[in-house]
Coordinates of C-alpha atoms in Angstrom, one line a residue:
X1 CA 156.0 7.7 68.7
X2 CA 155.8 11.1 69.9
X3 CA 153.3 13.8 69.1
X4 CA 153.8 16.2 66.1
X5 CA 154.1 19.7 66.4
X6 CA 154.1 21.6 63.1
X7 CA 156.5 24.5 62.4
X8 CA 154.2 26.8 64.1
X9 CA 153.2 24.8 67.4
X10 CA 150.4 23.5 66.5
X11 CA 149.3 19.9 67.2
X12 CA 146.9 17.7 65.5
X13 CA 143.5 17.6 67.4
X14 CA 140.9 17.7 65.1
X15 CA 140.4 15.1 62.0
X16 CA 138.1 15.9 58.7
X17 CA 137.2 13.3 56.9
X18 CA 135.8 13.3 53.0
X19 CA 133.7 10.5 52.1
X20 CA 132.3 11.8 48.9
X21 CA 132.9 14.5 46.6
X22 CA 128.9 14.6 44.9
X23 CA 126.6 16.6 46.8
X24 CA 122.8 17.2 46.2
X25 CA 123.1 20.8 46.3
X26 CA 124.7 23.4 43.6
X27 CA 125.7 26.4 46.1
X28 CA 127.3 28.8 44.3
X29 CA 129.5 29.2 47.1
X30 CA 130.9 25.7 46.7
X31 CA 129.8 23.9 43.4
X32 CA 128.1 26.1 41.0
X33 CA 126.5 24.1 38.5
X34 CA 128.0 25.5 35.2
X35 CA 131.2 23.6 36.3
X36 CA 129.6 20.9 38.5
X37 CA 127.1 20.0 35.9
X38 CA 125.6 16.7 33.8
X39 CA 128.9 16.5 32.3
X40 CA 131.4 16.6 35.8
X41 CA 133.6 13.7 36.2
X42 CA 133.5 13.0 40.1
X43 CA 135.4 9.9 41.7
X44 CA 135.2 6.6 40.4
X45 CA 134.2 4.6 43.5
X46 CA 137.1 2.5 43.3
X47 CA 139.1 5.4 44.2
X48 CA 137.1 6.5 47.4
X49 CA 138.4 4.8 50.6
X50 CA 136.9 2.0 52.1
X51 CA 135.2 2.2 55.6
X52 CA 137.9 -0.7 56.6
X53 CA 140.8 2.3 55.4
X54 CA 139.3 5.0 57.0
X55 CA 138.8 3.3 60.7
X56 CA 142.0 1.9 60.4
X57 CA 143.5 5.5 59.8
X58 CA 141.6 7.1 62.3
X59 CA 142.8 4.0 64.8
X60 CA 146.4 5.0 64.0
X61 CA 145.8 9.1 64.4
X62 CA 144.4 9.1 67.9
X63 CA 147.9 8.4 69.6
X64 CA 149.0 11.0 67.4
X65 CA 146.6 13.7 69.2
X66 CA 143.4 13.3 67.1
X67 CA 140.4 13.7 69.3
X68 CA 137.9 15.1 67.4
X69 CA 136.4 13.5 64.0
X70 CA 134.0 14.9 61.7
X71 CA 133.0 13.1 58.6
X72 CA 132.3 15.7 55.2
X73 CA 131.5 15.5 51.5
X74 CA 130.6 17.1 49.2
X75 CA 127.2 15.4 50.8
X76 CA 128.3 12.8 53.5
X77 CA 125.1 11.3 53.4
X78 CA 124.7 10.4 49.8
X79 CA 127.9 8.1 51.0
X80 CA 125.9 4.6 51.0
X81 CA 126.3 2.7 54.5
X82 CA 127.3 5.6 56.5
X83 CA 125.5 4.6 59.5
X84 CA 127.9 1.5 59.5
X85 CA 131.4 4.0 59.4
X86 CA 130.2 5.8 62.2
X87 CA 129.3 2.5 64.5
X88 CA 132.8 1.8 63.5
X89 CA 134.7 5.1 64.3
X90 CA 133.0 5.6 67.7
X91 CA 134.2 2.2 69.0
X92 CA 137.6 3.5 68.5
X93 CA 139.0 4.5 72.0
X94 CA 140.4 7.8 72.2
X95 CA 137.6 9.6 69.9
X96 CA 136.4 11.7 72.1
X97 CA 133.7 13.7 69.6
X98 CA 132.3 12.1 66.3
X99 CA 130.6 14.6 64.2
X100 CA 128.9 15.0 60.7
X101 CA 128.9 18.1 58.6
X102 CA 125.7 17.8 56.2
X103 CA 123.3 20.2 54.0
X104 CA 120.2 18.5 56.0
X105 CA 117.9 17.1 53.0
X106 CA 118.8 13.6 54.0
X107 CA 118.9 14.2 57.6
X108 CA 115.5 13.6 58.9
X109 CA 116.1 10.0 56.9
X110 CA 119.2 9.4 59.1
X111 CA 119.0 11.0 62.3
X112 CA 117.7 8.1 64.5
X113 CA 120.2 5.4 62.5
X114 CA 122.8 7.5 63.4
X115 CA 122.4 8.6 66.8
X116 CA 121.7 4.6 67.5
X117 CA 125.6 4.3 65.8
X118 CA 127.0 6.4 68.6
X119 CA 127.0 9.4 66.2
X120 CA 127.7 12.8 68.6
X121 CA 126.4 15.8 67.1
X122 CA 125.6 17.3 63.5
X123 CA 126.4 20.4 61.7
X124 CA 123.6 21.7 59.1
X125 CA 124.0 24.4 56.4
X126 CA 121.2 26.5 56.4
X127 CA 121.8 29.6 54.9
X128 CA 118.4 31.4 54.4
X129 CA 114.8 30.8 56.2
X130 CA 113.2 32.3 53.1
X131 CA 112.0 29.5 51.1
X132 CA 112.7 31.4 47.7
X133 CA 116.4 32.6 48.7
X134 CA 117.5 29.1 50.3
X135 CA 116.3 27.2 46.9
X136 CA 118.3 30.2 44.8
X137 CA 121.2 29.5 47.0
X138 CA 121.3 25.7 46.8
X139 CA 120.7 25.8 43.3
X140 CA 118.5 22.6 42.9
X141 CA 115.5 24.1 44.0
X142 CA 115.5 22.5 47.5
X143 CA 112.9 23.3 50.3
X144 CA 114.0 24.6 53.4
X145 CA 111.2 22.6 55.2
X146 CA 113.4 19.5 54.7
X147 CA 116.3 20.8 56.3
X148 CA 114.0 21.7 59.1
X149 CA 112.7 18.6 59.3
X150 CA 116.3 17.0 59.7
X151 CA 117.4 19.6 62.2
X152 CA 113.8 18.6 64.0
X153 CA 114.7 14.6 63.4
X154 CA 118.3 15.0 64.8
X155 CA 117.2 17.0 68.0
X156 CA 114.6 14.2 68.7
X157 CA 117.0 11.2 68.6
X158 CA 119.2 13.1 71.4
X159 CA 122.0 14.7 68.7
X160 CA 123.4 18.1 69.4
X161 CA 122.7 20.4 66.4
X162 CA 125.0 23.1 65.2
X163 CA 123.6 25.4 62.6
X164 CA 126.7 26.8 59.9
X165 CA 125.0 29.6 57.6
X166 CA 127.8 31.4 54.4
X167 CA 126.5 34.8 54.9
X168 CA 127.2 36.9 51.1
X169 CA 126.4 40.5 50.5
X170 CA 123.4 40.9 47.7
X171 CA 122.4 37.3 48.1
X172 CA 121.3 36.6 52.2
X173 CA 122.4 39.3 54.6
X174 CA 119.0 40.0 54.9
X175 CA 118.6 36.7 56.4
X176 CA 120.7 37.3 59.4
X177 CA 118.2 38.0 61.7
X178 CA 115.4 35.7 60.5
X179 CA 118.0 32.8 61.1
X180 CA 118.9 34.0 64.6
X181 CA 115.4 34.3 65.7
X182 CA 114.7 31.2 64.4
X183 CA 118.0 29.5 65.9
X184 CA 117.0 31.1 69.5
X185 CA 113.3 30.0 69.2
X186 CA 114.7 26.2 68.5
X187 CA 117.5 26.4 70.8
X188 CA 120.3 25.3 68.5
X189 CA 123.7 27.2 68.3
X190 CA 124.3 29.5 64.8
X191 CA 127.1 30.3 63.5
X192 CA 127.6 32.6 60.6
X193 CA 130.9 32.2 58.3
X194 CA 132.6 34.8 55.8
X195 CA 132.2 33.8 52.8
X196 CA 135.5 32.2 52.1
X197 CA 137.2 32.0 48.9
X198 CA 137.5 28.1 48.7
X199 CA 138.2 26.5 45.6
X200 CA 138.9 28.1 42.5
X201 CA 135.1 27.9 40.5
X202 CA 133.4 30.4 43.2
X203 CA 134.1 33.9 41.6
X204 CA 135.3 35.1 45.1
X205 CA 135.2 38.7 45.7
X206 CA 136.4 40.5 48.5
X207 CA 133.4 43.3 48.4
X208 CA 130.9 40.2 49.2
X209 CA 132.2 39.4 52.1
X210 CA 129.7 40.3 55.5
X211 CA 132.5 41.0 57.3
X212 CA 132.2 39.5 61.6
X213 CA 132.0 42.9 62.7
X214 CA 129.1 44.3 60.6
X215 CA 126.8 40.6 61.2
X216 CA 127.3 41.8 65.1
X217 CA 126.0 45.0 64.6
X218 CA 123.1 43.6 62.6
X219 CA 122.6 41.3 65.3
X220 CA 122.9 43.8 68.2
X221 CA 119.6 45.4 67.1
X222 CA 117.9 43.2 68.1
X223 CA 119.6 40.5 70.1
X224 CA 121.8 40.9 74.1
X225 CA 124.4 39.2 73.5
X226 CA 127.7 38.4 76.0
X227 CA 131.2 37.2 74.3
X228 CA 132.3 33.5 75.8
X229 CA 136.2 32.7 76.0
X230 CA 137.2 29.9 73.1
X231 CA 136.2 26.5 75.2
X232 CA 139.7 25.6 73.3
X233 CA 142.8 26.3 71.3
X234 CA 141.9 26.2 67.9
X235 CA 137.9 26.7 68.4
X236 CA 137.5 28.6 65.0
X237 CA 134.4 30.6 65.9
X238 CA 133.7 33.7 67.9
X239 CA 131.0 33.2 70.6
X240 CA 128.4 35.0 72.0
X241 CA 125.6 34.3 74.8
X242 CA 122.2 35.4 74.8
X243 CA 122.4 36.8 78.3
X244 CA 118.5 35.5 78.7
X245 CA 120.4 31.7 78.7
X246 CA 118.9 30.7 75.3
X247 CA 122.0 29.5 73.6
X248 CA 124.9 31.2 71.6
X249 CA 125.7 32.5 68.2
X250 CA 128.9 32.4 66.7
X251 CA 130.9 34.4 64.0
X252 CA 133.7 32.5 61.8
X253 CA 136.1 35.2 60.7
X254 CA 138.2 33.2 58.1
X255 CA 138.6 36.3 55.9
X256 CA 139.0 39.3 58.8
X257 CA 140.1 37.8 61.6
X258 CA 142.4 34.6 60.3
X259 CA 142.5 31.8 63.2
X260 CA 145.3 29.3 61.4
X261 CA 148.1 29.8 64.2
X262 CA 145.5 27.8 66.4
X263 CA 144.4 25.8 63.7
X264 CA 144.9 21.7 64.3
X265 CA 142.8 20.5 61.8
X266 CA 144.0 17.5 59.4
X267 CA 141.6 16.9 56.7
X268 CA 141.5 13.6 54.7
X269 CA 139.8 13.2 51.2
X270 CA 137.6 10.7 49.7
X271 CA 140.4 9.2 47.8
X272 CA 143.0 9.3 50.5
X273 CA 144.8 12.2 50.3
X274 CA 145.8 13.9 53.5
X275 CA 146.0 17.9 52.9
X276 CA 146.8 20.2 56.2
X277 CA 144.8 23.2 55.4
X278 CA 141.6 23.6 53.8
X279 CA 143.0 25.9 51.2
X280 CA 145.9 24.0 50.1
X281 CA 146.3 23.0 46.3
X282 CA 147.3 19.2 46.9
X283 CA 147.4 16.6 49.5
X284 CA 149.7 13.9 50.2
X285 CA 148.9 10.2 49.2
X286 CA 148.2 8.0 51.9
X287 CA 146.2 5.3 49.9
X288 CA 149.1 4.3 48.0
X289 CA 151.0 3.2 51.3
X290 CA 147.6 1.6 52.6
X291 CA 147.0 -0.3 49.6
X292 CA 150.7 -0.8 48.9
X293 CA 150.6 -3.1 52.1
X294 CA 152.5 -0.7 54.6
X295 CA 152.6 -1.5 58.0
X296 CA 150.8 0.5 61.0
X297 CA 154.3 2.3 62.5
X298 CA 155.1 3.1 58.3
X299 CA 151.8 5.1 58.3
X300 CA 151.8 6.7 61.4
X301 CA 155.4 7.9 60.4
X302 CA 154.4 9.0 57.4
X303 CA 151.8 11.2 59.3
X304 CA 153.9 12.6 61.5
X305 CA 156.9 13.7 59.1
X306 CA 153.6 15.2 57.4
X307 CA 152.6 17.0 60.2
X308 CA 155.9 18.0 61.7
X309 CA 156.9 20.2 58.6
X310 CA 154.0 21.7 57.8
X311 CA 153.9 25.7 58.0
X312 CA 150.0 26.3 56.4
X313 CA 148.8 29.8 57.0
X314 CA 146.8 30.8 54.1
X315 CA 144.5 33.1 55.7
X316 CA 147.0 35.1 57.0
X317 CA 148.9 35.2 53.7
X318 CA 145.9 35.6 51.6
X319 CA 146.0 38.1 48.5
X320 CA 149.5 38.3 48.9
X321 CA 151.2 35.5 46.8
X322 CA 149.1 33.5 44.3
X323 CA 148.1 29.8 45.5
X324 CA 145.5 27.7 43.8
X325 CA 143.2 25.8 46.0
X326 CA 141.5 22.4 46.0
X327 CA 137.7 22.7 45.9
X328 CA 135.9 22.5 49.2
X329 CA 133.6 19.7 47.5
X330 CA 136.2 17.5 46.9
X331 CA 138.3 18.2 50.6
X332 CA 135.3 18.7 52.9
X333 CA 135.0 22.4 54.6

């Protein structure tokens, strides 16, 4: 079976994967916790996928084009066993990067576990180095110090170490630089993101957005910085180098400067739905056929007539047309 090309050209490269939709932080950004509260019905557990379902979908997407798998939440790591998934995903030839996307808390707990599982590299949100502003922001009263301590755990056990921080106006835009000095100091890559309007429980508003181009002038007070070419199609982020050779900080324009005609990203949720854009309003059941007792080639067609007709471009289109939007906690960002 061939590779899918959407209607746009794009292939599938890149594959994120839900494995929870409960997280142990309340960003308002993400999960505000007057609709994600005591009362929120999340996923019955018989629902999620198993780690059996998962590897064996990930097996069939490689000679599809995946490459590239990164495993989400909500929280991945409140996912119990998740140390045995990734031991099981990086055995799979044709993976060529295996990645986790986590808030950090649980990190330091981890790290060595899953660096010993053949885990790649990790992404932490850290959004604010102000211990009062980062526990306002995740809304549980979490201490930055822990995330630290992650980010320090992961670096020890030989995993690279991305650093994702949602930049809003009136909440941390003073924290730009702080992170960046901090980021430099520790040698880990940054990258700062518009806030996005995922979901539909955020309040989005345009006027809160720290647009890419004022984050570079905040950052050119005080920083020399070089632009890098995209290492590859679909690379989401802007990059720049510290000319002094002390790693990069990148700027993710998903509001001002939409990327989706290079986007290749197929994202998977916890209860096996496959959606091909992160702002989409519903995904496409794939656990029905795996449970149903369909065959490998059934799946992998069923992928690819997915794929081959899809036409996502949200952030091009946005404020144009109306178009509700599963929540990032549920599909992974």
């Amino acid at each position: 079976m061939s590779q899918p090309v959407d209607r746009l050209g794009r292939g599938v490269r890149d594959l994120r994967i839900s494995l929870t939709d409960r997280c142990n932080f309340r960003c308002r950004y993400c999960m505000p916790v007057e609709v994600f509260g005591p009362g929120y019905r999340f996923l019955p557990r018989e629902d999620l996928l198993s780690f059996e379902e998962i590897v064996r979908l990930t097996r069939l997407l490689v000679p599809l084009g995946v490459e590239k798998v990164r495993l989400t939440g909500g929280e991945p790591l409140l996912r119990r066993g998740i140390e045995d998934l990734v031991a099981m995903l990086s055995s799979i030839d044709g993976v060529k990067d295996l990645a986790i996307t986590t808030n950090g808390v649980l990190l330091a707990h981890h790290a060595e576990a899953l660096a010993l599982a053949g885990l790649s590299r990790v992404t932490v949100s850290l959004d604010a180095m102000d211990p009062e502003i980062f526990a306002r922001m995740n809304g549980v009263g979490a201490k930055v110090e822990r995330v630290l301590a992650g980010i320090n755990a992961a670096q020890t056990y030989g995993l690279k170490v991305k650093v994702n921080a949602v930049i809003q106006r009136g909440v941390n835009e003073g924290e730009v630089l702080p992170l960046a000095r901090w980021a430099k100091a520790q040698g880990v890559d940054l990258r700062y993101i518009e806030y996005m309007d995922v979901g539909e429980t955020n309040g989005w508003k345009l006027a809160e957005v720290v647009p890419a181009t004022e984050l570079l002038e905040i950052l050119s007070t005080e920083f020399d910085l070089a632009p890098r070419d995209a290492a590859y199609r679909g690379e989401v982020a802007a990059h720049w180098r510290h000319r002094d050779g002390a790693g990069e900080i990148g700027v993710i324009a998903s509001v001002t400067r939409p990327f989706c005609r290079d986007c290749q990203r197929l994202r998977l949720s916890a209860d096996g739905k496959f959606f091909t854009c992160l702002f989409a309003a519903d995904g496409h059941d794939i656990r029905g056929l795996l449970r149903g007792g369909a065959g490998d080639e059934v799946l992998k067609a069923a992928v690819h007539g997915l794929w081959s007709v899809r036409d996502d471009r949200y952030s091009e289109e946005r404020g144009l047309v109306p178009h509700p939007k599963a929540e990032m906690s549920y599909l992974g960002g």
